[in-house]
PDB file of C-alpha atoms in Angstrom:
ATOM      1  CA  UNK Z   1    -139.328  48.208-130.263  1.00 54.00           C
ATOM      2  CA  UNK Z   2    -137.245  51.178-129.986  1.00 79.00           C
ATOM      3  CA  UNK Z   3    -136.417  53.552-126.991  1.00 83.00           C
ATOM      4  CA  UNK Z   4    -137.936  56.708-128.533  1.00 85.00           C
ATOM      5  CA  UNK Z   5    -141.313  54.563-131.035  1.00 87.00           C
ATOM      6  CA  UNK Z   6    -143.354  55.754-128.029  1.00 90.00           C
ATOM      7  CA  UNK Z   7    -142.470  59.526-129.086  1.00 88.00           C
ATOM      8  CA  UNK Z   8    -142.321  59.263-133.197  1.00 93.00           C
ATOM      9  CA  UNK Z   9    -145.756  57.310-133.059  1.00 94.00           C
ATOM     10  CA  UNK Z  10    -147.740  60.062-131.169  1.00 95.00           C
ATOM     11  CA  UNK Z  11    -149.904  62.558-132.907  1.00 96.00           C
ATOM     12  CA  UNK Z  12    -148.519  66.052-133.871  1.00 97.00           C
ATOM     13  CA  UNK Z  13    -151.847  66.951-132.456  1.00 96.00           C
ATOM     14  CA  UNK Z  14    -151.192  66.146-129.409  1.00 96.00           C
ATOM     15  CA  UNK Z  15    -148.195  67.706-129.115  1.00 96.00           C
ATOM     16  CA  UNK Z  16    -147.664  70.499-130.932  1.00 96.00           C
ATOM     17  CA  UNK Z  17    -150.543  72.509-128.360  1.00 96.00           C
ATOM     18  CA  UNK Z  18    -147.495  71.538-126.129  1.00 95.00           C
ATOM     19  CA  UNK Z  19    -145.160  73.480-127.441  1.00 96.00           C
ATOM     20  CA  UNK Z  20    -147.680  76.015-128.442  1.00 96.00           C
ATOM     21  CA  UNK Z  21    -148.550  76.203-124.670  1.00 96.00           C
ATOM     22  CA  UNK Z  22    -144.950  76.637-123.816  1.00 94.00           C
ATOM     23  CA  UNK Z  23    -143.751  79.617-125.419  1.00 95.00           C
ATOM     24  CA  UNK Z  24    -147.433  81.035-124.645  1.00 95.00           C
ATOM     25  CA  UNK Z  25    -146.646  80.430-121.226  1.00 95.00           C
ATOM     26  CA  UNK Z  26    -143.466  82.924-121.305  1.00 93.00           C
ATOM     27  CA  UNK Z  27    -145.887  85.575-123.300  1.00 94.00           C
ATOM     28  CA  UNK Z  28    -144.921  84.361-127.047  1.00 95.00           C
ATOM     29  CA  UNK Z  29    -147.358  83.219-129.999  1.00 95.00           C
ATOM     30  CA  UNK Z  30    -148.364  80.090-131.486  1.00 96.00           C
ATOM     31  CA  UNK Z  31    -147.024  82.315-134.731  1.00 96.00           C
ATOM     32  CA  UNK Z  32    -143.478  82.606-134.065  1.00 96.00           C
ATOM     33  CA  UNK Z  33    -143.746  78.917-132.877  1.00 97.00           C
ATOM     34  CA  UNK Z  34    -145.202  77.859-136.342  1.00 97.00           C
ATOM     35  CA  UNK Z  35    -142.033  80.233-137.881  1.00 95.00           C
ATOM     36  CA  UNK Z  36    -139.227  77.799-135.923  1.00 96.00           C
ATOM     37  CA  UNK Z  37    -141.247  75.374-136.975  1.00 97.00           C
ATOM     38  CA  UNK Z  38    -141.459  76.459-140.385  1.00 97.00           C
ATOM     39  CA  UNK Z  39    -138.272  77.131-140.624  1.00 96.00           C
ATOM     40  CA  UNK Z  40    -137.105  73.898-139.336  1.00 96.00           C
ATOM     41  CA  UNK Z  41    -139.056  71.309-141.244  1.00 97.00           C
ATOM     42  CA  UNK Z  42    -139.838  73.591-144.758  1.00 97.00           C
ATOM     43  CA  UNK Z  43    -143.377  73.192-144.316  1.00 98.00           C
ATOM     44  CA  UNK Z  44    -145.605  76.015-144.935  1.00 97.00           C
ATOM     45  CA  UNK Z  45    -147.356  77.775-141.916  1.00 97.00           C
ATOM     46  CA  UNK Z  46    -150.860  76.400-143.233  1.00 97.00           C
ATOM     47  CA  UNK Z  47    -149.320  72.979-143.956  1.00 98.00           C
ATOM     48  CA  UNK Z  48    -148.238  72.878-140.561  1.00 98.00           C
ATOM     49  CA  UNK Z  49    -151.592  74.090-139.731  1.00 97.00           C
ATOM     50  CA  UNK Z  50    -153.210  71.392-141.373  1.00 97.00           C
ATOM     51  CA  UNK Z  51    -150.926  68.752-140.485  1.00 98.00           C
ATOM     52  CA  UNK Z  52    -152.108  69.579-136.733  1.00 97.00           C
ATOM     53  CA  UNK Z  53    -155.587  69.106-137.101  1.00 96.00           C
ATOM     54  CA  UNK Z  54    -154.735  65.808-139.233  1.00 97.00           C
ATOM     55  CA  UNK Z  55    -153.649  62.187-137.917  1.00 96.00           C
ATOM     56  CA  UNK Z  56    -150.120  62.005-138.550  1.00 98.00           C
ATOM     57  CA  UNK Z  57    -147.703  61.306-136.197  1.00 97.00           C
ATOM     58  CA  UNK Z  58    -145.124  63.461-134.804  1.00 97.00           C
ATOM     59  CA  UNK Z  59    -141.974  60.926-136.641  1.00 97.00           C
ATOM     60  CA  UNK Z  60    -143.531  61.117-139.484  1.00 97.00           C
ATOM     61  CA  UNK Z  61    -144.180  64.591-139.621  1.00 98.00           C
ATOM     62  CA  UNK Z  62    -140.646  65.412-139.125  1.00 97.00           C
ATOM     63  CA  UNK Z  63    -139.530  62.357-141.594  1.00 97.00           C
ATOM     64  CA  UNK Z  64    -142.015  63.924-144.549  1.00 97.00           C
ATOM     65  CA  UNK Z  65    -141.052  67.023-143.938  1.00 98.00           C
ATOM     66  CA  UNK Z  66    -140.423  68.883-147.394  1.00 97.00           C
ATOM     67  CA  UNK Z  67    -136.889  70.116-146.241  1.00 96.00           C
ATOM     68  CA  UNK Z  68    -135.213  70.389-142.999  1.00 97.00           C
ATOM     69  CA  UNK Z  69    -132.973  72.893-142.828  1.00 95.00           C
ATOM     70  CA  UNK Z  70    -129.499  72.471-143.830  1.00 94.00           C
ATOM     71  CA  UNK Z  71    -128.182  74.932-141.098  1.00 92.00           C
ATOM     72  CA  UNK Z  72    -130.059  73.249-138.539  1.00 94.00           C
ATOM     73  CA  UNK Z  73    -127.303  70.996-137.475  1.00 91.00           C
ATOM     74  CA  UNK Z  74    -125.731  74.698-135.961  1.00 91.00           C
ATOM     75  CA  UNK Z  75    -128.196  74.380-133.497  1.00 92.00           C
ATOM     76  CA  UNK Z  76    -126.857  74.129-129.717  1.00 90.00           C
ATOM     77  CA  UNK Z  77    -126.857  72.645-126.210  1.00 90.00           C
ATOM     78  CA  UNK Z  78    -129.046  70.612-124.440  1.00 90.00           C
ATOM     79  CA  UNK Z  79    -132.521  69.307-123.476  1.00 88.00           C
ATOM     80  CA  UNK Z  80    -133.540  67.700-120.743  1.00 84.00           C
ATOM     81  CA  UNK Z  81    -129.844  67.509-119.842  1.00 88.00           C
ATOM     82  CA  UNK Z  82    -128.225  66.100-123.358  1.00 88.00           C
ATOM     83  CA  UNK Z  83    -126.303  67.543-125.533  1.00 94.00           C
ATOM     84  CA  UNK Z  84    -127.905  68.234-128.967  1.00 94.00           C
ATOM     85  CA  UNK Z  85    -124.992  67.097-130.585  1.00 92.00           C
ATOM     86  CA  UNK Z  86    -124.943  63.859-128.723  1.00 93.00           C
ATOM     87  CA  UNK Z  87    -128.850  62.491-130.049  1.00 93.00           C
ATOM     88  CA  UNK Z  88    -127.140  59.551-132.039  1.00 91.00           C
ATOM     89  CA  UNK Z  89    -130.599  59.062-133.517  1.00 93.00           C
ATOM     90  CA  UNK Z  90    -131.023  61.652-136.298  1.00 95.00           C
ATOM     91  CA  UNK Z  91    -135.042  61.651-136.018  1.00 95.00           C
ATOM     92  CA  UNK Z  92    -135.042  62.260-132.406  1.00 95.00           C
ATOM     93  CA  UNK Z  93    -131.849  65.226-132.810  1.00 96.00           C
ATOM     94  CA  UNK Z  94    -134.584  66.536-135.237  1.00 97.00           C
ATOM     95  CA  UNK Z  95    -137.263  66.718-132.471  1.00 96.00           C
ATOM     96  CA  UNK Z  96    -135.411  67.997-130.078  1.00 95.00           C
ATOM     97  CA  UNK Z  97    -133.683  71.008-132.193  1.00 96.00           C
ATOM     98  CA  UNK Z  98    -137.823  71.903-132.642  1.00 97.00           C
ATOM     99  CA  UNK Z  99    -137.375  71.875-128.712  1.00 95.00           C
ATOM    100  CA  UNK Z 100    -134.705  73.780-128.629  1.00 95.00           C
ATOM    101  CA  UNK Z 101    -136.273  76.412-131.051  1.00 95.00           C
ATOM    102  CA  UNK Z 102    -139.353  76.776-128.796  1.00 96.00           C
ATOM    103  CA  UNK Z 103    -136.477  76.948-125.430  1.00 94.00           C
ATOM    104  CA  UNK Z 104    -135.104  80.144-127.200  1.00 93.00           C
ATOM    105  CA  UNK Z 105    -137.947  81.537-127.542  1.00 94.00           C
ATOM    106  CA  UNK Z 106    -139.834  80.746-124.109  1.00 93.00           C
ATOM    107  CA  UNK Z 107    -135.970  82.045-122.652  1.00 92.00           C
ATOM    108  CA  UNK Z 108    -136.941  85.613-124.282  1.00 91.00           C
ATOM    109  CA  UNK Z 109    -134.690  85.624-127.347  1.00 89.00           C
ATOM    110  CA  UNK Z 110    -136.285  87.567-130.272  1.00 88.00           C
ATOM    111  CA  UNK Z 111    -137.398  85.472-133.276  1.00 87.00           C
ATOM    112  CA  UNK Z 112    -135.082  87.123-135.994  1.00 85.00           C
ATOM    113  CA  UNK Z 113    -131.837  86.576-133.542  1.00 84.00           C
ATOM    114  CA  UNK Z 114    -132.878  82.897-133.165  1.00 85.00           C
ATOM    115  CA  UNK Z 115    -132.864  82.358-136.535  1.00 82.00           C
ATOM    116  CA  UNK Z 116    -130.236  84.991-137.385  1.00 76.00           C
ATOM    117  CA  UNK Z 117    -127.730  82.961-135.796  1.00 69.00           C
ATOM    118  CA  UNK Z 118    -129.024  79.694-137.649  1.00 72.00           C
ATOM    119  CA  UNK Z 119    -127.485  81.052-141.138  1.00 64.00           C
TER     120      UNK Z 119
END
């Protein structure tokens, strides 16, 4: 069993109202988190919609995704004390830039700069 099946095999629906929660709780929307997200992953807003109210699991929503953005690898710093860049495993450096996304914009960082930077 691997160090991070615990994370890929729970349900986006239980934790996407997690992130949800946590830019709410700095006074942003659920709607610019579904735009990271969107822009992330290449899902649609109402796919990702749908996809939260559905049983897949957070891996494989991020391993189906219809197209993760190329420039997402331009994504810095750290979580929970590592380094972005240093996630060896490439579906777990996914997950975490969608943390990192939802960081920005609980730190107060408007939406377009975010993303601005991103291309």
């Amino acid at each position: 069993m691997g160090k991070y099946d615990k994370v890929y095999g729970m349900t986006l629906q239980k934790v996407y109202p997690f992130l949800i929660a946590k830019a709410e709780k700095k006074g942003r929307t659920r709607d610019e988190v579904l735009t990271v997200t969107s822009w992330l992953t290449g899902y649609s807003i109402a796919e990702i919609e749908k996809l939260v109210d559905s049983d897949i699991t957070y891996g494989d929503f991020f391993l189906q995704a219809p197209q993760m953005n190329p420039a997402r690898h331009l994504i810095t710093g750290s979580i929970c004390g590592v380094k972005l860049a240093e996630i060896d495993e490439p579906l777990m450096q996914d997950i975490r830039y969608l943390d990192k996304l939802v960081d920005e914009l609980a730190k107060g960082k408007p939406i377009d700069k975010i993303l601005k930077k991103l291309t």
